[in-house]
Coordinates of C-alpha atoms in Angstrom, one line a residue:
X1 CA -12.8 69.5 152.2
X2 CA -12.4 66.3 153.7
X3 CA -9.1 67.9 156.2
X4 CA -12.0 70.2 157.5
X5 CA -14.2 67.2 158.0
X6 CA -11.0 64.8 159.7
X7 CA -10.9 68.3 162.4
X8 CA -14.4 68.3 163.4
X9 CA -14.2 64.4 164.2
X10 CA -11.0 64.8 165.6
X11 CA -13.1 67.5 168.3
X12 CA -16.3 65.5 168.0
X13 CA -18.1 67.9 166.9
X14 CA -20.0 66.6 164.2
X15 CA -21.6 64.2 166.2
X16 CA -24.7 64.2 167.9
X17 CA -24.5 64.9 171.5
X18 CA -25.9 61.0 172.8
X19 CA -22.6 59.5 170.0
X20 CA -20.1 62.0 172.0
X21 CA -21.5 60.9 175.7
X22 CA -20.9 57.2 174.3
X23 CA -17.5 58.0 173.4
X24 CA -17.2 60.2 176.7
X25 CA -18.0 57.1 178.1
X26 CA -15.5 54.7 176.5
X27 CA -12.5 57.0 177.2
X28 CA -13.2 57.5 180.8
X29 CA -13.5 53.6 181.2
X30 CA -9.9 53.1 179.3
X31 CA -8.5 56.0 181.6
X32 CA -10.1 54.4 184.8
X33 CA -9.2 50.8 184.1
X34 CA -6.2 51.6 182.7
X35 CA -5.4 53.4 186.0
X36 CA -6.6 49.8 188.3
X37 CA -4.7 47.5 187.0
X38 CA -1.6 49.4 185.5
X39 CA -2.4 49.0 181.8
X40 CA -1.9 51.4 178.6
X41 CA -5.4 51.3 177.1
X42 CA -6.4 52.4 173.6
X43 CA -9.8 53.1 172.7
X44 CA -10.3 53.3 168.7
X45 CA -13.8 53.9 166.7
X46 CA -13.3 53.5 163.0
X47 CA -15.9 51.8 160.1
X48 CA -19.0 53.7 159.6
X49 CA -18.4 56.0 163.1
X50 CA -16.0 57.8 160.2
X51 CA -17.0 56.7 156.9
X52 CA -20.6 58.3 157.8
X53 CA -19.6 61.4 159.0
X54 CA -16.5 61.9 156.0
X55 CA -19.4 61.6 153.5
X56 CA -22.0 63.7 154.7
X57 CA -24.4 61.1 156.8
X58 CA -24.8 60.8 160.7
X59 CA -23.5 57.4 161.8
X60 CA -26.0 54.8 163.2
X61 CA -23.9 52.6 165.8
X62 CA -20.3 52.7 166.9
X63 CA -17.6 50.5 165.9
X64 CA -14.8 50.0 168.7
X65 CA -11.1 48.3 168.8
X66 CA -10.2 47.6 172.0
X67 CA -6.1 47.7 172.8
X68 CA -4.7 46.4 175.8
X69 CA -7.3 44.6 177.6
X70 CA -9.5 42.2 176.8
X71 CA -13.1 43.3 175.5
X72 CA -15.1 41.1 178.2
X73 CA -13.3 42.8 181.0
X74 CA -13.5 46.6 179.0
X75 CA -17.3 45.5 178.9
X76 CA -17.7 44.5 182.3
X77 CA -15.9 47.9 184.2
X78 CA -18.1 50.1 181.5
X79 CA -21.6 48.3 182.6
X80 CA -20.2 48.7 186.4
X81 CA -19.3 52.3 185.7
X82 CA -22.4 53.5 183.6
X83 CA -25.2 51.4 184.0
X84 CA -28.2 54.1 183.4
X85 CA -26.7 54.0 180.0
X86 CA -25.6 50.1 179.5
X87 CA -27.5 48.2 182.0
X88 CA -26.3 45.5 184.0
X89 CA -23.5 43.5 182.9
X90 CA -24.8 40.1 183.4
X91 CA -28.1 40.9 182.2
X92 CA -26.1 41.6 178.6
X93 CA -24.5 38.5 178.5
X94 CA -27.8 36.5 179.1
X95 CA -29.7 38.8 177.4
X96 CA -27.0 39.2 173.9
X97 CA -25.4 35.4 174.6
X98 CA -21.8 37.0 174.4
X99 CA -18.9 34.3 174.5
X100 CA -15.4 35.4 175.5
X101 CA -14.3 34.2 172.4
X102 CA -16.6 36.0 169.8
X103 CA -14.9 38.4 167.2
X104 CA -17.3 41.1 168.3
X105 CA -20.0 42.2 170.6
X106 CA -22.8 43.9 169.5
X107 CA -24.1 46.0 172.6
X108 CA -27.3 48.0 172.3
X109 CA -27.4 51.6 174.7
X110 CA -30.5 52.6 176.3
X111 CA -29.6 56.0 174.3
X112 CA -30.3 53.8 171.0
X113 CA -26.6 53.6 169.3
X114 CA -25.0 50.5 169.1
X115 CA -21.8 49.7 169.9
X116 CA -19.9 46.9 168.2
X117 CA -17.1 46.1 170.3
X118 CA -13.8 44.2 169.0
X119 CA -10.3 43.1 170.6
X120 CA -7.6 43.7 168.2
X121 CA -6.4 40.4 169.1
X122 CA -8.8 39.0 166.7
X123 CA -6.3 39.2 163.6
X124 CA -3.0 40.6 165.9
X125 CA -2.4 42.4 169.5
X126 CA -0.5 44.9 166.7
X127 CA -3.3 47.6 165.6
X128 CA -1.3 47.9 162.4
X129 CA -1.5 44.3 161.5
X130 CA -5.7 44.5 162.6
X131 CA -6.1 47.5 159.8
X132 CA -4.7 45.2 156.9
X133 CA -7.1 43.0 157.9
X134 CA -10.0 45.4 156.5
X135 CA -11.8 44.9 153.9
X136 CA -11.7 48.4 152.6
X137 CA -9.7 51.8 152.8
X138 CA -12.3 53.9 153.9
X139 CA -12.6 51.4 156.8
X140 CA -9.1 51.9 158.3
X141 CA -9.3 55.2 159.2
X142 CA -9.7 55.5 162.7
X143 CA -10.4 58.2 165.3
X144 CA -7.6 57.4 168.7
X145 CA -10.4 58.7 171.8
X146 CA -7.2 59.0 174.1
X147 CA -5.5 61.5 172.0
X148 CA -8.6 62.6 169.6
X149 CA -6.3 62.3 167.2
X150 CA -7.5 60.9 163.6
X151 CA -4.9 57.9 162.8
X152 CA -4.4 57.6 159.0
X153 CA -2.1 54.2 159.7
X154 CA -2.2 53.2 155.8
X155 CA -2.0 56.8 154.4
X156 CA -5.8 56.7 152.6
X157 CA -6.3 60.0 152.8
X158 CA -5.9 61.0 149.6
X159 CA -7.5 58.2 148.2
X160 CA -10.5 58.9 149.8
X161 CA -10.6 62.6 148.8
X162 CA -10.6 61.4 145.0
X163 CA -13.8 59.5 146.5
X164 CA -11.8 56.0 145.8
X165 CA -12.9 52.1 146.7
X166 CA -10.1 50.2 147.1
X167 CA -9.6 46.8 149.2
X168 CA -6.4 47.0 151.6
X169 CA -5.2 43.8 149.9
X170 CA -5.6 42.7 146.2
X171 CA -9.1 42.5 145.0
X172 CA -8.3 39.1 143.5
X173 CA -7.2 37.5 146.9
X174 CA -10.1 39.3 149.1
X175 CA -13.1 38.7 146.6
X176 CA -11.9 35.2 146.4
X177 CA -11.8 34.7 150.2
X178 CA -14.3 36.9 150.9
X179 CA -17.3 37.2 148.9
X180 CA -19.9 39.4 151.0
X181 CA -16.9 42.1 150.2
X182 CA -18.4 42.3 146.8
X183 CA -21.9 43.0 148.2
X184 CA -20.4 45.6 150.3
X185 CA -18.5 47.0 147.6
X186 CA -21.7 47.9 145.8
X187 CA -23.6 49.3 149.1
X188 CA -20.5 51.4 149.5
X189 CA -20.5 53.1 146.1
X190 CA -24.1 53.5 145.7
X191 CA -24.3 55.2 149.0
X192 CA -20.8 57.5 148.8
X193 CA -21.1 57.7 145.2
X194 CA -17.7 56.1 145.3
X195 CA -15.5 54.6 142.2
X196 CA -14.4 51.1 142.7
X197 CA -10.5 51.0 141.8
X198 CA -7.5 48.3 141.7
X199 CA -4.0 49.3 143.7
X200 CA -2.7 51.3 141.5
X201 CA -5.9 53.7 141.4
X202 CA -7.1 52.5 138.0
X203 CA -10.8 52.0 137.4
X204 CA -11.3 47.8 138.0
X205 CA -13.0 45.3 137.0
X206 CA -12.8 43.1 139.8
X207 CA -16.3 43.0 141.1
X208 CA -17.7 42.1 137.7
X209 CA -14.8 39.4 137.3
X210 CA -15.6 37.8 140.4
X211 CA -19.3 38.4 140.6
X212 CA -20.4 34.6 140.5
X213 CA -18.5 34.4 144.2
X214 CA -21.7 36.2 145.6
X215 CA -23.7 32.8 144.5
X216 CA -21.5 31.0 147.6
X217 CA -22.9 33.2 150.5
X218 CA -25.8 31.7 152.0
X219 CA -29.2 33.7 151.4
X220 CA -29.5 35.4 155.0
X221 CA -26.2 37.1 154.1
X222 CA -27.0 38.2 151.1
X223 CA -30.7 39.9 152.6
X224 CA -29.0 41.3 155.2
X225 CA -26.6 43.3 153.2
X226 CA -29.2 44.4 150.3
X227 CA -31.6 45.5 153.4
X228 CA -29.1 47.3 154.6
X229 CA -28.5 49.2 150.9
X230 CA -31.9 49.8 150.3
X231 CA -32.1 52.1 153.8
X232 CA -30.3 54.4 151.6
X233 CA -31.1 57.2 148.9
X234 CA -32.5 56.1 145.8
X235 CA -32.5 52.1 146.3
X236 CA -33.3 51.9 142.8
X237 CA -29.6 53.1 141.7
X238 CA -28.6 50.3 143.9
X239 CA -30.4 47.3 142.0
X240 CA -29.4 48.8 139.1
X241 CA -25.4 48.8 140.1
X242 CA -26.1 45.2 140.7
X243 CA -27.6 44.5 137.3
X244 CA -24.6 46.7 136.1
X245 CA -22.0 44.7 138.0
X246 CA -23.4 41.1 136.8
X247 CA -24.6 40.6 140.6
X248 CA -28.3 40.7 140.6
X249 CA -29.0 37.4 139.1
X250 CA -26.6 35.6 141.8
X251 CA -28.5 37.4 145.0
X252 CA -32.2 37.0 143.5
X253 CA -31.8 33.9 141.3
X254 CA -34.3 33.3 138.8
X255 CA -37.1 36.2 139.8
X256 CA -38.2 37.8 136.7
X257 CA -37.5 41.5 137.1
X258 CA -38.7 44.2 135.4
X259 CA -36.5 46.0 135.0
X260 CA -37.1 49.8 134.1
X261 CA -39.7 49.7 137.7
X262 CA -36.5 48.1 139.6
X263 CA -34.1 50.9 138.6
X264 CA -36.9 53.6 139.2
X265 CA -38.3 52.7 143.0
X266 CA -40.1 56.1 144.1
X267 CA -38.0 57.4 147.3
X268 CA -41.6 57.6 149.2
X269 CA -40.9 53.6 149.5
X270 CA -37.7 53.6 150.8
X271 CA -38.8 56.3 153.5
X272 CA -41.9 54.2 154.3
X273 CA -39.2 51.2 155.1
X274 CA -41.6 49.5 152.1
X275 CA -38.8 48.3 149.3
X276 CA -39.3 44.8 149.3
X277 CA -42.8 44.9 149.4
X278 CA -42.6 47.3 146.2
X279 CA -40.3 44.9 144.5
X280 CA -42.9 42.1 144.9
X281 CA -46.2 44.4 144.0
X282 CA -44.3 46.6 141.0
X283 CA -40.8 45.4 140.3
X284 CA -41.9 42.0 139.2
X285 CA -42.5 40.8 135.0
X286 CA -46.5 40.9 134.4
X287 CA -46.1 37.9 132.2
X288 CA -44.3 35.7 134.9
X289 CA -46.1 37.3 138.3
X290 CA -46.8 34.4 140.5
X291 CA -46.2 35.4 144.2
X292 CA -47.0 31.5 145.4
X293 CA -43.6 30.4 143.7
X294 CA -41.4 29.4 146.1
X295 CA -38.4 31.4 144.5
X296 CA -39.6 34.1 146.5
X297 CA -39.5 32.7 150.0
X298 CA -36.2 31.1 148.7
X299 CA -35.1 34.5 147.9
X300 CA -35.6 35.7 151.6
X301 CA -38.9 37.6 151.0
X302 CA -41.2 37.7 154.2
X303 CA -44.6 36.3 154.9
X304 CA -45.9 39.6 155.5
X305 CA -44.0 41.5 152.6
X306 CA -45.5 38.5 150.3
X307 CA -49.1 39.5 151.7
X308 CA -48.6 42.7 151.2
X309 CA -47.7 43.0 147.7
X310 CA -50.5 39.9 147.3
X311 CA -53.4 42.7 148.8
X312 CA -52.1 45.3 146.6
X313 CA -52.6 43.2 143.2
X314 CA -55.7 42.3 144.7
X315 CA -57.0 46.1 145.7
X316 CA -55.4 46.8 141.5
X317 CA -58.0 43.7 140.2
X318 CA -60.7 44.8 141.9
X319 CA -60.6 48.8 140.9
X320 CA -59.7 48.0 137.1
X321 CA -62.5 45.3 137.3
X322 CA -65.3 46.5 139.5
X323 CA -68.1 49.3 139.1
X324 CA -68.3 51.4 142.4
X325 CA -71.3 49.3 144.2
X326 CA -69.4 46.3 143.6
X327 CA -65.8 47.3 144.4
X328 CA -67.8 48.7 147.5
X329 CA -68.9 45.3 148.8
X330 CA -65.1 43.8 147.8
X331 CA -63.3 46.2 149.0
X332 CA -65.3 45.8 152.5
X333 CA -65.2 42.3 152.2
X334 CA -60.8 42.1 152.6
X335 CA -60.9 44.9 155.1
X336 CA -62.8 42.4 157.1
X337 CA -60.8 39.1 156.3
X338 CA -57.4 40.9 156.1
X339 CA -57.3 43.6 158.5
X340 CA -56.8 47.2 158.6
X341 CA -53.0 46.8 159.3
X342 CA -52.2 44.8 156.3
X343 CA -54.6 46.9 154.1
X344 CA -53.2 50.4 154.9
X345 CA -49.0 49.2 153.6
X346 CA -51.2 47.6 150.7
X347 CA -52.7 50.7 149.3
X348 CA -49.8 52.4 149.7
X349 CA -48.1 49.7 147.3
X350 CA -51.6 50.3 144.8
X351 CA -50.9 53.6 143.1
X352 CA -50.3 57.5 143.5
X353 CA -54.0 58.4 143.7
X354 CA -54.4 55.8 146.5
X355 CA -51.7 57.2 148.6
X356 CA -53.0 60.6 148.2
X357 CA -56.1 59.9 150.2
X358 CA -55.6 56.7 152.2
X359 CA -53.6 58.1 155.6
X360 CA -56.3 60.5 156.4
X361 CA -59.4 57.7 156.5
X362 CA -57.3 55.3 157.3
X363 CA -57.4 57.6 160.8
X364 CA -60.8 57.7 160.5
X365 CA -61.3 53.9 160.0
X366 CA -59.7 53.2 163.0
X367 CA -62.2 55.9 164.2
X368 CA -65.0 53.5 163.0
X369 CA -63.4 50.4 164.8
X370 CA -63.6 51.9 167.8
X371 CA -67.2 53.6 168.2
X372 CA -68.7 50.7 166.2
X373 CA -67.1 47.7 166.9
X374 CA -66.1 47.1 163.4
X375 CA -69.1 46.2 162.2
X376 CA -69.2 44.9 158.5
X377 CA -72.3 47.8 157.4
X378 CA -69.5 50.8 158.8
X379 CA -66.9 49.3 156.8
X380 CA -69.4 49.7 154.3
X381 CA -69.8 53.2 154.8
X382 CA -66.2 54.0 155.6
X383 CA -65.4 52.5 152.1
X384 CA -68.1 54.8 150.1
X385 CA -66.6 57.3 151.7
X386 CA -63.0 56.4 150.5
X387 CA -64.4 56.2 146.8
X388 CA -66.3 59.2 147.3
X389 CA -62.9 61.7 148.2
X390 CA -60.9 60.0 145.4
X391 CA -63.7 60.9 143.3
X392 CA -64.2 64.7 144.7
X393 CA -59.9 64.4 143.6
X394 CA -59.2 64.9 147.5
X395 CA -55.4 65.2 147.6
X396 CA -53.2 64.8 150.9
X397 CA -50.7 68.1 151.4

């Protein structure tokens, strides 16, 4: 399976046809370059450009080693050459503050794939030297764009068939060093359903052992990485390979889960981009619920997710505690302080029954708003109506 998979990235074609006109791109600016000024150029794409694609899932952005030439003059001929599909060259470094000396530029397309662009000079001028550098096997795989050939330098191969996590060095010595490994780690086996293991392919313990490293990362890190994991199927496998692996108390410390709505998030949130929100409004012990706590801004929660998940408890209070007339007036009353924005990701957050019929008058409140001027006695209306299709059981198909 996977040999048949290796072929069709070796001939691009499992790729979309924007990723193979970006690497089009990057072999005809080696090829040219390398032609100018006399040089042996190799162009490499590697990390999730092959990762993605071995496992089933269409990559997002590009991830390039640069051999031979430095990556600010690679950048600069490829602007020059392409510039419908890069834009100008100066424009990018104002625009992306690049530094000759950064590990990596992050360069955004105007066909909407990144590319991340490195020098293999960062670790060695030796490509072989830059792989053992990786953090993990399935990230030293690499596809050559001057021969389209795929290079298997550290002979993973098999590893990777057997669906195998394993770091290029020892776990002790790269979890120790570095600690947002472990956090990867977990986004890489809850997304390739992949089976952590030490160098001699046993089943490890390593992520557990050194699970209180995660506490040294500072808290942007750690978001960034969980957001990332909880773009994928079923995020609530992910939190609970966390719990599982002694992590979850060290990225979220002292928020009082609960636990069985943590490890069952409905996949609707996830494709609504709503996951953190959920966690605040659902995810959260009863007992201990107190979104003003500053743990949760701590955490790395948003002011808007915070609001959210604070006008869904709210919508919840007033349905379980007001008759229809009443909840009426309320209900009117915070589509007027809070806005019709904030309200529609709130009642997704409430229930089921809400979500069945809120997208369709949500559509027709913003009708309202616009023929009369969001006045308070049409919100009025445009909330009876709301109560009156949940209570006719109108269902969304």
């Amino acid at each position: 399976m996977i040999a048949q998979k290796l072929k069709l990235i070796e001939d691009w074609t499992i790729y979309s046809c924007d990723y193979q006109l970006i690497m089009k791109i990057l072999v005809q600016t080696a090829t040219i370059l390398g032609t100018e000024q006399n040089l042996k150029i190799d162009v490499r794409i590697f990390g999730g450009a092959i990762r993605d694609p071995l496992n089933g899932f269409p990559p997002n952005d590009i991830d390039v080693t640069i051999e031979g030439v430095d990556k600010m003059i690679f950048l600069n001929k490829m602007c020059n050459l392409y510039p419908d599909i890069l834009g100008n060259f100066v424009d990018m470094k104002i625009r992306n503050k690049l530094q000759a000396n950064e590990a990596t530029l992050h360069i955004g397309t105007k066909l909407g794939i990144d590319l991340d662009i490195s020098n293999c000079l960062k670790y060695s001028q030796y490509y072989r030297e830059n792989l053992l550098k990786r953090d993990f096997n399935i990230n030293t795989l690499s596809l050559n764009l001057n021969s389209m050939k795929i290079e298997d330098t550290l002979n993973v191969t098999n590893e990777i068939e057997k669906r195998i996590l394993k770091t290029t060095r020892l776990a002790d010595l790269e979890f120790t060093e570095e600690p947002n490994t472990i956090l990867r780690a977990i986004r890489f086996i809850h997304k390739y359903n992949l089976t952590f293991c030490d160098e001699n392919n046993n089943q490890s313990s390593k992520i557990k052992e050194y699970s209180f490293k995660v506490s040294e990362l500072c808290q942007a890190t750690i978001l960034s990485e969980i957001r990332k994991a909880v773009k994928n199927q079923y995020p609530g496998k992910y939190f609970q390979l966390l719990n599982e692996y002694k992590i979850l108390e060290y990225v979220f410390p002292g928020i009082p889960w609960n636990l069985d709505n943590l490890f069952n998030i409905p996949e609707i949130v996830r494709d609504k981009g709503l996951v953190f929100s959920y966690l605040l409004t659902k995810c959260i012990s009863e007992e201990n619920y107190d979104l003003s706590s500053p743990i949760y801004k701590k955490a790395g929660f948003t002011k808007h997710e915070i609001e959210f998940a604070t006008v869904a408890k709210q919508i919840t209070h007033l349905i379980q505690h007001y008759q229809k007339d009443f909840l009426v007036i309320e209900v009117a009353k915070l589509l007027k302080k809070k806005g019709i924005k904030i309200i529609e990701q709130s009642l997704f957050l409430v229930d089921e029954s809400t979500e069945n019929y809120f997208l369709i008058t949500i559509k027709e409140y913003d009708l309202y708003n616009r023929v009369f001027n969001n006045s308070l006695l049409m919100e009025l209306k445009f909330v009876h109506y709301v109560i009156d299709l949940q209570e006719n059981g109108f269902k969304m198909h």
